[in-house]
PDB file of C-alpha atoms in Angstrom:
ATOM      1  CA  LYS H 134     135.486 158.042 160.545  1.00 74.00           C
ATOM      2  CA  ASN H 135     135.542 159.059 156.885  1.00 85.00           C
ATOM      3  CA  ALA H 136     131.741 158.855 156.753  1.00 83.00           C
ATOM      4  CA  ILE H 137     131.469 161.202 159.726  1.00 81.00           C
ATOM      5  CA  ARG H 138     133.959 163.588 158.136  1.00 83.00           C
ATOM      6  CA  GLN H 139     131.969 163.536 154.882  1.00 76.00           C
ATOM      7  CA  ALA H 140     128.744 164.139 156.791  1.00 73.00           C
ATOM      8  CA  LYS H 141     130.260 167.189 158.479  1.00 76.00           C
ATOM      9  CA  LEU H 142     131.450 168.513 155.116  1.00 73.00           C
ATOM     10  CA  CYS H 143     127.966 167.891 153.739  1.00 66.00           C
ATOM     11  CA  VAL H 144     126.427 169.968 156.519  1.00 67.00           C
ATOM     12  CA  ALA H 145     129.040 172.675 156.111  1.00 68.00           C
ATOM     13  CA  ASN H 146     128.071 172.881 152.457  1.00 66.00           C
ATOM     14  CA  ASP H 147     124.346 172.708 153.308  1.00 61.00           C
ATOM     15  CA  LEU H 148     123.887 169.892 150.793  1.00 56.00           C
ATOM     16  CA  CYS H 149     122.314 167.150 152.874  1.00 53.00           C
ATOM     17  CA  GLY H 150     121.178 168.244 156.326  1.00 60.00           C
ATOM     18  CA  THR H 151     118.610 165.445 156.596  1.00 70.00           C
ATOM     19  CA  MET H 152     121.280 162.870 155.782  1.00 70.00           C
ATOM     20  CA  GLN H 153     123.520 164.310 158.513  1.00 72.00           C
ATOM     21  CA  SER H 154     120.667 164.067 161.007  1.00 78.00           C
ATOM     22  CA  ALA H 155     120.147 160.423 160.098  1.00 76.00           C
ATOM     23  CA  LEU H 156     123.872 159.697 160.384  1.00 81.00           C
ATOM     24  CA  ALA H 157     123.988 161.460 163.743  1.00 85.00           C
ATOM     25  CA  GLU H 158     121.158 159.232 164.982  1.00 84.00           C
ATOM     26  CA  VAL H 159     122.900 156.104 163.719  1.00 84.00           C
ATOM     27  CA  ALA H 160     126.194 157.220 165.249  1.00 86.00           C
ATOM     28  CA  ALA H 161     124.513 157.872 168.601  1.00 86.00           C
ATOM     29  CA  LYS H 162     122.855 154.436 168.561  1.00 86.00           C
ATOM     30  CA  ALA H 163     126.124 152.758 167.556  1.00 85.00           C
ATOM     31  CA  ALA H 164     127.973 154.536 170.368  1.00 85.00           C
ATOM     32  CA  ALA H 165     125.312 153.484 172.874  1.00 84.00           C
ATOM     33  CA  GLU H 166     125.476 149.866 171.701  1.00 83.00           C
ATOM     34  CA  LYS H 167     129.273 149.913 171.843  1.00 78.00           C
ATOM     35  CA  THR H 168     129.175 151.234 175.414  1.00 78.00           C
ATOM     36  CA  ASP H 169     126.655 148.558 176.430  1.00 75.00           C
ATOM     37  CA  ALA H 170     128.762 145.827 174.815  1.00 69.00           C
ATOM     38  CA  GLU H 171     131.821 146.889 176.773  1.00 65.00           C
TER      39      GLU H 171
END
């Protein structure tokens, strides 16, 4: 959760938009895998 919070702060500060996009992709994949597992 901290990583997501940091990513949002990063985007808010316009420091690492590409990194946020990558994290968003990873988070989406992780959520999909978690849903499939359950």
